[in-house]
């Protein structure tokens, strides 16, 4: 009888623990475009875009973004290699966003595209 009670207790504890472990919702996972020189990520919680610069090439890493409802902008990291910059936005939670990662020589230099993401849900 003690063995059955112990098994019942263990089963109830396992169920209680399993009920507290949940995976992060898909919307909470950052969506990124990655290259060897730079990385750009969109964080759905907060609508933040972070740009990482991995190359000591004298260029800034840039994420240009566009929504499916007509907004656009860009987030630049001009701090140099092995740094990041985060830009904070407030986007419509029902929309989608697309990122284009690139390098740029100065504020107004030519934009070199490194990659473009699929459309990510914002909220």
mmCIF file with all atom_site columns, N, CA and C in Angstrom, residues 27-35 38-54 61-65 74-77 83-89 91 97-102 115-118 120-122:
data_model
loop_
_atom_site.group_PDB
_atom_site.id
_atom_site.type_symbol
_atom_site.label_atom_id
_atom_site.label_alt_id
_atom_site.label_comp_id
_atom_site.label_asym_id
_atom_site.label_entity_id
_atom_site.label_seq_id
_atom_site.pdbx_PDB_ins_code
_atom_site.Cartn_x
_atom_site.Cartn_y
_atom_site.Cartn_z
_atom_site.occupancy
_atom_site.B_iso_or_equiv
_atom_site.pdbx_formal_charge
_atom_site.auth_seq_id
_atom_site.auth_comp_id
_atom_site.auth_asym_id
_atom_site.auth_atom_id
_atom_site.pdbx_PDB_model_num
ATOM 1   N N  . UNK A 1 27  ? 5.827  34.011 -30.416 1.00 0.00 ? 27  UNK A N  1
ATOM 2   C CA . UNK A 1 27  ? 5.975  35.452 -30.608 1.00 0.00 ? 27  UNK A CA 1
ATOM 3   C C  . UNK A 1 27  ? 7.096  36.030 -29.760 1.00 0.00 ? 27  UNK A C  1
ATOM 4   N N  . UNK A 1 28  ? 7.529  35.318 -28.711 1.00 0.00 ? 28  UNK A N  1
ATOM 5   C CA . UNK A 1 28  ? 8.557  35.846 -27.818 1.00 0.00 ? 28  UNK A CA 1
ATOM 6   C C  . UNK A 1 28  ? 9.967  35.541 -28.321 1.00 0.00 ? 28  UNK A C  1
ATOM 7   N N  . UNK A 1 29  ? 10.092 34.722 -29.344 1.00 0.00 ? 29  UNK A N  1
ATOM 8   C CA . UNK A 1 29  ? 11.401 34.336 -29.854 1.00 0.00 ? 29  UNK A CA 1
ATOM 9   C C  . UNK A 1 29  ? 11.884 35.405 -30.829 1.00 0.00 ? 29  UNK A C  1
ATOM 10  N N  . UNK A 1 30  ? 13.127 35.907 -30.641 1.00 0.00 ? 30  UNK A N  1
ATOM 11  C CA . UNK A 1 30  ? 13.641 36.906 -31.585 1.00 0.00 ? 30  UNK A CA 1
ATOM 12  C C  . UNK A 1 30  ? 13.799 36.300 -32.981 1.00 0.00 ? 30  UNK A C  1
ATOM 13  N N  . UNK A 1 31  ? 13.562 37.104 -33.990 1.00 0.00 ? 31  UNK A N  1
ATOM 14  C CA . UNK A 1 31  ? 13.714 36.690 -35.380 1.00 0.00 ? 31  UNK A CA 1
ATOM 15  C C  . UNK A 1 31  ? 14.930 37.422 -35.929 1.00 0.00 ? 31  UNK A C  1
ATOM 16  N N  . UNK A 1 32  ? 15.878 36.692 -36.522 1.00 0.00 ? 32  UNK A N  1
ATOM 17  C CA . UNK A 1 32  ? 17.156 37.286 -36.897 1.00 0.00 ? 32  UNK A CA 1
ATOM 18  C C  . UNK A 1 32  ? 17.532 37.020 -38.352 1.00 0.00 ? 32  UNK A C  1
ATOM 19  N N  . UNK A 1 33  ? 18.350 37.919 -38.879 1.00 0.00 ? 33  UNK A N  1
ATOM 20  C CA . UNK A 1 33  ? 19.058 37.747 -40.138 1.00 0.00 ? 33  UNK A CA 1
ATOM 21  C C  . UNK A 1 33  ? 20.528 37.773 -39.758 1.00 0.00 ? 33  UNK A C  1
ATOM 22  N N  . UNK A 1 34  ? 21.271 36.727 -40.142 1.00 0.00 ? 34  UNK A N  1
ATOM 23  C CA . UNK A 1 34  ? 22.640 36.560 -39.652 1.00 0.00 ? 34  UNK A CA 1
ATOM 24  C C  . UNK A 1 34  ? 23.606 36.420 -40.824 1.00 0.00 ? 34  UNK A C  1
ATOM 25  N N  . UNK A 1 35  ? 24.749 37.107 -40.703 1.00 0.00 ? 35  UNK A N  1
ATOM 26  C CA . UNK A 1 35  ? 25.853 36.916 -41.642 1.00 0.00 ? 35  UNK A CA 1
ATOM 27  C C  . UNK A 1 35  ? 27.142 36.885 -40.820 1.00 0.00 ? 35  UNK A C  1
ATOM 28  N N  . UNK A 1 38  ? 27.630 40.727 -39.682 1.00 0.00 ? 38  UNK A N  1
ATOM 29  C CA . UNK A 1 38  ? 26.632 41.443 -38.879 1.00 0.00 ? 38  UNK A CA 1
ATOM 30  C C  . UNK A 1 38  ? 25.432 40.542 -38.618 1.00 0.00 ? 38  UNK A C  1
ATOM 31  N N  . UNK A 1 39  ? 24.599 40.993 -37.706 1.00 0.00 ? 39  UNK A N  1
ATOM 32  C CA . UNK A 1 39  ? 23.359 40.290 -37.379 1.00 0.00 ? 39  UNK A CA 1
ATOM 33  C C  . UNK A 1 39  ? 22.314 41.325 -37.002 1.00 0.00 ? 39  UNK A C  1
ATOM 34  N N  . UNK A 1 40  ? 21.093 41.093 -37.423 1.00 0.00 ? 40  UNK A N  1
ATOM 35  C CA . UNK A 1 40  ? 19.988 41.966 -37.057 1.00 0.00 ? 40  UNK A CA 1
ATOM 36  C C  . UNK A 1 40  ? 18.834 41.136 -36.550 1.00 0.00 ? 40  UNK A C  1
ATOM 37  N N  . UNK A 1 41  ? 18.280 41.523 -35.397 1.00 0.00 ? 41  UNK A N  1
ATOM 38  C CA . UNK A 1 41  ? 17.207 40.743 -34.781 1.00 0.00 ? 41  UNK A CA 1
ATOM 39  C C  . UNK A 1 41  ? 16.025 41.625 -34.408 1.00 0.00 ? 41  UNK A C  1
ATOM 40  N N  . UNK A 1 42  ? 14.833 41.084 -34.627 1.00 0.00 ? 42  UNK A N  1
ATOM 41  C CA . UNK A 1 42  ? 13.589 41.720 -34.198 1.00 0.00 ? 42  UNK A CA 1
ATOM 42  C C  . UNK A 1 42  ? 13.061 40.967 -33.001 1.00 0.00 ? 42  UNK A C  1
ATOM 43  N N  . UNK A 1 43  ? 12.784 41.685 -31.917 1.00 0.00 ? 43  UNK A N  1
ATOM 44  C CA . UNK A 1 43  ? 12.236 41.119 -30.692 1.00 0.00 ? 43  UNK A CA 1
ATOM 45  C C  . UNK A 1 43  ? 10.771 41.505 -30.600 1.00 0.00 ? 43  UNK A C  1
ATOM 46  N N  . UNK A 1 44  ? 9.854  40.541 -30.812 1.00 0.00 ? 44  UNK A N  1
ATOM 47  C CA . UNK A 1 44  ? 8.426  40.872 -30.810 1.00 0.00 ? 44  UNK A CA 1
ATOM 48  C C  . UNK A 1 44  ? 7.928  41.467 -29.496 1.00 0.00 ? 44  UNK A C  1
ATOM 49  N N  . UNK A 1 45  ? 8.516  41.061 -28.384 1.00 0.00 ? 45  UNK A N  1
ATOM 50  C CA . UNK A 1 45  ? 8.110  41.629 -27.097 1.00 0.00 ? 45  UNK A CA 1
ATOM 51  C C  . UNK A 1 45  ? 8.850  42.953 -26.947 1.00 0.00 ? 45  UNK A C  1
ATOM 52  N N  . UNK A 1 46  ? 8.150  44.050 -27.175 1.00 0.00 ? 46  UNK A N  1
ATOM 53  C CA . UNK A 1 46  ? 8.762  45.371 -27.113 1.00 0.00 ? 46  UNK A CA 1
ATOM 54  C C  . UNK A 1 46  ? 9.013  45.989 -28.469 1.00 0.00 ? 46  UNK A C  1
ATOM 55  N N  . UNK A 1 47  ? 8.937  45.197 -29.530 1.00 0.00 ? 47  UNK A N  1
ATOM 56  C CA . UNK A 1 47  ? 9.159  45.692 -30.896 1.00 0.00 ? 47  UNK A CA 1
ATOM 57  C C  . UNK A 1 47  ? 10.540 46.315 -31.060 1.00 0.00 ? 47  UNK A C  1
ATOM 58  N N  . UNK A 1 48  ? 11.547 45.690 -30.469 1.00 0.00 ? 48  UNK A N  1
ATOM 59  C CA . UNK A 1 48  ? 12.917 46.196 -30.530 1.00 0.00 ? 48  UNK A CA 1
ATOM 60  C C  . UNK A 1 48  ? 13.671 45.547 -31.683 1.00 0.00 ? 48  UNK A C  1
ATOM 61  N N  . UNK A 1 49  ? 14.570 46.303 -32.285 1.00 0.00 ? 49  UNK A N  1
ATOM 62  C CA . UNK A 1 49  ? 15.475 45.770 -33.298 1.00 0.00 ? 49  UNK A CA 1
ATOM 63  C C  . UNK A 1 49  ? 16.892 46.003 -32.795 1.00 0.00 ? 49  UNK A C  1
ATOM 64  N N  . UNK A 1 50  ? 17.681 44.927 -32.768 1.00 0.00 ? 50  UNK A N  1
ATOM 65  C CA . UNK A 1 50  ? 19.068 45.012 -32.328 1.00 0.00 ? 50  UNK A CA 1
ATOM 66  C C  . UNK A 1 50  ? 19.975 44.650 -33.497 1.00 0.00 ? 50  UNK A C  1
ATOM 67  N N  . UNK A 1 51  ? 21.027 45.456 -33.681 1.00 0.00 ? 51  UNK A N  1
ATOM 68  C CA . UNK A 1 51  ? 21.990 45.261 -34.757 1.00 0.00 ? 51  UNK A CA 1
ATOM 69  C C  . UNK A 1 51  ? 23.355 44.984 -34.136 1.00 0.00 ? 51  UNK A C  1
ATOM 70  N N  . UNK A 1 52  ? 23.951 43.873 -34.526 1.00 0.00 ? 52  UNK A N  1
ATOM 71  C CA . UNK A 1 52  ? 25.270 43.476 -34.046 1.00 0.00 ? 52  UNK A CA 1
ATOM 72  C C  . UNK A 1 52  ? 26.275 43.657 -35.177 1.00 0.00 ? 52  UNK A C  1
ATOM 73  N N  . UNK A 1 53  ? 27.467 44.160 -34.826 1.00 0.00 ? 53  UNK A N  1
ATOM 74  C CA . UNK A 1 53  ? 28.542 44.327 -35.809 1.00 0.00 ? 53  UNK A CA 1
ATOM 75  C C  . UNK A 1 53  ? 29.662 43.370 -35.419 1.00 0.00 ? 53  UNK A C  1
ATOM 76  N N  . UNK A 1 54  ? 30.015 42.463 -36.335 1.00 0.00 ? 54  UNK A N  1
ATOM 77  C CA . UNK A 1 54  ? 31.043 41.462 -36.046 1.00 0.00 ? 54  UNK A CA 1
ATOM 78  C C  . UNK A 1 54  ? 32.356 41.704 -36.783 1.00 0.00 ? 54  UNK A C  1
ATOM 79  N N  . UNK A 1 61  ? 26.868 48.492 -39.304 1.00 0.00 ? 61  UNK A N  1
ATOM 80  C CA . UNK A 1 61  ? 25.855 47.476 -39.606 1.00 0.00 ? 61  UNK A CA 1
ATOM 81  C C  . UNK A 1 61  ? 24.488 48.127 -39.479 1.00 0.00 ? 61  UNK A C  1
ATOM 82  N N  . UNK A 1 62  ? 23.589 47.750 -40.384 1.00 0.00 ? 62  UNK A N  1
ATOM 83  C CA . UNK A 1 62  ? 22.296 48.424 -40.484 1.00 0.00 ? 62  UNK A CA 1
ATOM 84  C C  . UNK A 1 62  ? 21.190 47.388 -40.713 1.00 0.00 ? 62  UNK A C  1
ATOM 85  N N  . UNK A 1 63  ? 20.059 47.596 -40.053 1.00 0.00 ? 63  UNK A N  1
ATOM 86  C CA . UNK A 1 63  ? 18.848 46.846 -40.373 1.00 0.00 ? 63  UNK A CA 1
ATOM 87  C C  . UNK A 1 63  ? 17.820 47.835 -40.900 1.00 0.00 ? 63  UNK A C  1
ATOM 88  N N  . UNK A 1 64  ? 17.395 47.621 -42.124 1.00 0.00 ? 64  UNK A N  1
ATOM 89  C CA . UNK A 1 64  ? 16.263 48.361 -42.673 1.00 0.00 ? 64  UNK A CA 1
ATOM 90  C C  . UNK A 1 64  ? 15.040 47.477 -42.494 1.00 0.00 ? 64  UNK A C  1
ATOM 91  N N  . UNK A 1 65  ? 13.953 48.069 -42.024 1.00 0.00 ? 65  UNK A N  1
ATOM 92  C CA . UNK A 1 65  ? 12.746 47.280 -41.771 1.00 0.00 ? 65  UNK A CA 1
ATOM 93  C C  . UNK A 1 65  ? 11.542 47.924 -42.433 1.00 0.00 ? 65  UNK A C  1
ATOM 94  N N  . UNK A 1 74  ? 15.030 52.371 -40.140 1.00 0.00 ? 74  UNK A N  1
ATOM 95  C CA . UNK A 1 74  ? 16.305 51.679 -40.102 1.00 0.00 ? 74  UNK A CA 1
ATOM 96  C C  . UNK A 1 74  ? 16.956 51.868 -38.752 1.00 0.00 ? 74  UNK A C  1
ATOM 97  N N  . UNK A 1 75  ? 17.669 50.859 -38.344 1.00 0.00 ? 75  UNK A N  1
ATOM 98  C CA . UNK A 1 75  ? 18.408 50.860 -37.083 1.00 0.00 ? 75  UNK A CA 1
ATOM 99  C C  . UNK A 1 75  ? 19.877 50.669 -37.432 1.00 0.00 ? 75  UNK A C  1
ATOM 100 N N  . UNK A 1 76  ? 20.734 51.582 -36.975 1.00 0.00 ? 76  UNK A N  1
ATOM 101 C CA . UNK A 1 76  ? 22.149 51.546 -37.317 1.00 0.00 ? 76  UNK A CA 1
ATOM 102 C C  . UNK A 1 76  ? 23.008 51.328 -36.085 1.00 0.00 ? 76  UNK A C  1
ATOM 103 N N  . UNK A 1 77  ? 24.049 50.523 -36.273 1.00 0.00 ? 77  UNK A N  1
ATOM 104 C CA . UNK A 1 77  ? 25.082 50.368 -35.256 1.00 0.00 ? 77  UNK A CA 1
ATOM 105 C C  . UNK A 1 77  ? 26.360 50.960 -35.828 1.00 0.00 ? 77  UNK A C  1
ATOM 106 N N  . UNK A 1 83  ? 30.202 45.204 -31.233 1.00 0.00 ? 83  UNK A N  1
ATOM 107 C CA . UNK A 1 83  ? 29.263 46.008 -30.454 1.00 0.00 ? 83  UNK A CA 1
ATOM 108 C C  . UNK A 1 83  ? 27.851 45.753 -30.974 1.00 0.00 ? 83  UNK A C  1
ATOM 109 N N  . UNK A 1 84  ? 26.872 46.252 -30.247 1.00 0.00 ? 84  UNK A N  1
ATOM 110 C CA . UNK A 1 84  ? 25.486 46.156 -30.695 1.00 0.00 ? 84  UNK A CA 1
ATOM 111 C C  . UNK A 1 84  ? 24.781 47.475 -30.409 1.00 0.00 ? 84  UNK A C  1
ATOM 112 N N  . UNK A 1 85  ? 23.685 47.689 -31.111 1.00 0.00 ? 85  UNK A N  1
ATOM 113 C CA . UNK A 1 85  ? 22.833 48.853 -30.889 1.00 0.00 ? 85  UNK A CA 1
ATOM 114 C C  . UNK A 1 85  ? 21.396 48.386 -30.962 1.00 0.00 ? 85  UNK A C  1
ATOM 115 N N  . UNK A 1 86  ? 20.555 48.883 -30.077 1.00 0.00 ? 86  UNK A N  1
ATOM 116 C CA . UNK A 1 86  ? 19.142 48.521 -30.064 1.00 0.00 ? 86  UNK A CA 1
ATOM 117 C C  . UNK A 1 86  ? 18.297 49.755 -30.315 1.00 0.00 ? 86  UNK A C  1
ATOM 118 N N  . UNK A 1 87  ? 17.319 49.611 -31.201 1.00 0.00 ? 87  UNK A N  1
ATOM 119 C CA . UNK A 1 87  ? 16.377 50.680 -31.512 1.00 0.00 ? 87  UNK A CA 1
ATOM 120 C C  . UNK A 1 87  ? 15.001 50.221 -31.050 1.00 0.00 ? 87  UNK A C  1
ATOM 121 N N  . UNK A 1 88  ? 14.259 51.147 -30.470 1.00 0.00 ? 88  UNK A N  1
ATOM 122 C CA . UNK A 1 88  ? 12.974 50.824 -29.855 1.00 0.00 ? 88  UNK A CA 1
ATOM 123 C C  . UNK A 1 88  ? 11.834 51.414 -30.687 1.00 0.00 ? 88  UNK A C  1
ATOM 124 N N  . UNK A 1 89  ? 10.883 50.559 -31.043 1.00 0.00 ? 89  UNK A N  1
ATOM 125 C CA . UNK A 1 89  ? 9.756  50.978 -31.860 1.00 0.00 ? 89  UNK A CA 1
ATOM 126 C C  . UNK A 1 89  ? 8.452  50.544 -31.202 1.00 0.00 ? 89  UNK A C  1
ATOM 127 N N  . UNK A 1 91  ? 5.145  49.024 -32.831 1.00 0.00 ? 91  UNK A N  1
ATOM 128 C CA . UNK A 1 91  ? 4.510  48.582 -34.069 1.00 0.00 ? 91  UNK A CA 1
ATOM 129 C C  . UNK A 1 91  ? 3.149  47.975 -33.773 1.00 0.00 ? 91  UNK A C  1
ATOM 130 N N  . UNK A 1 97  ? 6.579  42.213 -40.038 1.00 0.00 ? 97  UNK A N  1
ATOM 131 C CA . UNK A 1 97  ? 7.754  43.026 -40.320 1.00 0.00 ? 97  UNK A CA 1
ATOM 132 C C  . UNK A 1 97  ? 8.768  42.189 -41.095 1.00 0.00 ? 97  UNK A C  1
ATOM 133 N N  . UNK A 1 98  ? 9.497  42.858 -41.988 1.00 0.00 ? 98  UNK A N  1
ATOM 134 C CA . UNK A 1 98  ? 10.558 42.210 -42.744 1.00 0.00 ? 98  UNK A CA 1
ATOM 135 C C  . UNK A 1 98  ? 11.840 43.000 -42.533 1.00 0.00 ? 98  UNK A C  1
ATOM 136 N N  . UNK A 1 99  ? 12.947 42.308 -42.302 1.00 0.00 ? 99  UNK A N  1
ATOM 137 C CA . UNK A 1 99  ? 14.239 42.940 -42.052 1.00 0.00 ? 99  UNK A CA 1
ATOM 138 C C  . UNK A 1 99  ? 15.168 42.740 -43.234 1.00 0.00 ? 99  UNK A C  1
ATOM 139 N N  . UNK A 1 100 ? 15.944 43.774 -43.554 1.00 0.00 ? 100 UNK A N  1
ATOM 140 C CA . UNK A 1 100 ? 17.039 43.651 -44.507 1.00 0.00 ? 100 UNK A CA 1
ATOM 141 C C  . UNK A 1 100 ? 18.304 44.081 -43.790 1.00 0.00 ? 100 UNK A C  1
ATOM 142 N N  . UNK A 1 101 ? 19.247 43.163 -43.675 1.00 0.00 ? 101 UNK A N  1
ATOM 143 C CA . UNK A 1 101 ? 20.513 43.408 -42.989 1.00 0.00 ? 101 UNK A CA 1
ATOM 144 C C  . UNK A 1 101 ? 21.555 43.841 -44.000 1.00 0.00 ? 101 UNK A C  1
ATOM 145 N N  . UNK A 1 102 ? 22.360 44.835 -43.622 1.00 0.00 ? 102 UNK A N  1
ATOM 146 C CA . UNK A 1 102 ? 23.401 45.272 -44.531 1.00 0.00 ? 102 UNK A CA 1
ATOM 147 C C  . UNK A 1 102 ? 24.514 46.019 -43.839 1.00 0.00 ? 102 UNK A C  1
ATOM 148 N N  . UNK A 1 115 ? 21.437 40.223 -46.383 1.00 0.00 ? 115 UNK A N  1
ATOM 149 C CA . UNK A 1 115 ? 20.356 39.241 -46.323 1.00 0.00 ? 115 UNK A CA 1
ATOM 150 C C  . UNK A 1 115 ? 19.040 39.884 -45.986 1.00 0.00 ? 115 UNK A C  1
ATOM 151 N N  . UNK A 1 116 ? 17.970 39.217 -46.377 1.00 0.00 ? 116 UNK A N  1
ATOM 152 C CA . UNK A 1 116 ? 16.618 39.696 -46.104 1.00 0.00 ? 116 UNK A CA 1
ATOM 153 C C  . UNK A 1 116 ? 15.817 38.561 -45.468 1.00 0.00 ? 116 UNK A C  1
ATOM 154 N N  . UNK A 1 117 ? 15.054 38.911 -44.462 1.00 0.00 ? 117 UNK A N  1
ATOM 155 C CA . UNK A 1 117 ? 14.268 37.918 -43.735 1.00 0.00 ? 117 UNK A CA 1
ATOM 156 C C  . UNK A 1 117 ? 12.946 37.654 -44.438 1.00 0.00 ? 117 UNK A C  1
ATOM 157 N N  . UNK A 1 118 ? 12.294 36.553 -44.054 1.00 0.00 ? 118 UNK A N  1
ATOM 158 C CA . UNK A 1 118 ? 10.885 36.410 -44.425 1.00 0.00 ? 118 UNK A CA 1
ATOM 159 C C  . UNK A 1 118 ? 10.060 37.399 -43.593 1.00 0.00 ? 118 UNK A C  1
ATOM 160 N N  . UNK A 1 120 ? 7.933  38.378 -40.561 1.00 0.00 ? 120 UNK A N  1
ATOM 161 C CA . UNK A 1 120 ? 7.745  37.886 -39.204 1.00 0.00 ? 120 UNK A CA 1
ATOM 162 C C  . UNK A 1 120 ? 6.508  38.526 -38.591 1.00 0.00 ? 120 UNK A C  1
ATOM 163 N N  . UNK A 1 121 ? 5.742  37.773 -37.794 1.00 0.00 ? 121 UNK A N  1
ATOM 164 C CA . UNK A 1 121 ? 4.631  38.408 -37.082 1.00 0.00 ? 121 UNK A CA 1
ATOM 165 C C  . UNK A 1 121 ? 5.158  39.365 -36.012 1.00 0.00 ? 121 UNK A C  1
ATOM 166 N N  . UNK A 1 122 ? 4.541  40.508 -35.867 1.00 0.00 ? 122 UNK A N  1
ATOM 167 C CA . UNK A 1 122 ? 4.983  41.500 -34.880 1.00 0.00 ? 122 UNK A CA 1
ATOM 168 C C  . UNK A 1 122 ? 4.514  41.127 -33.481 1.00 0.00 ? 122 UNK A C  1
#
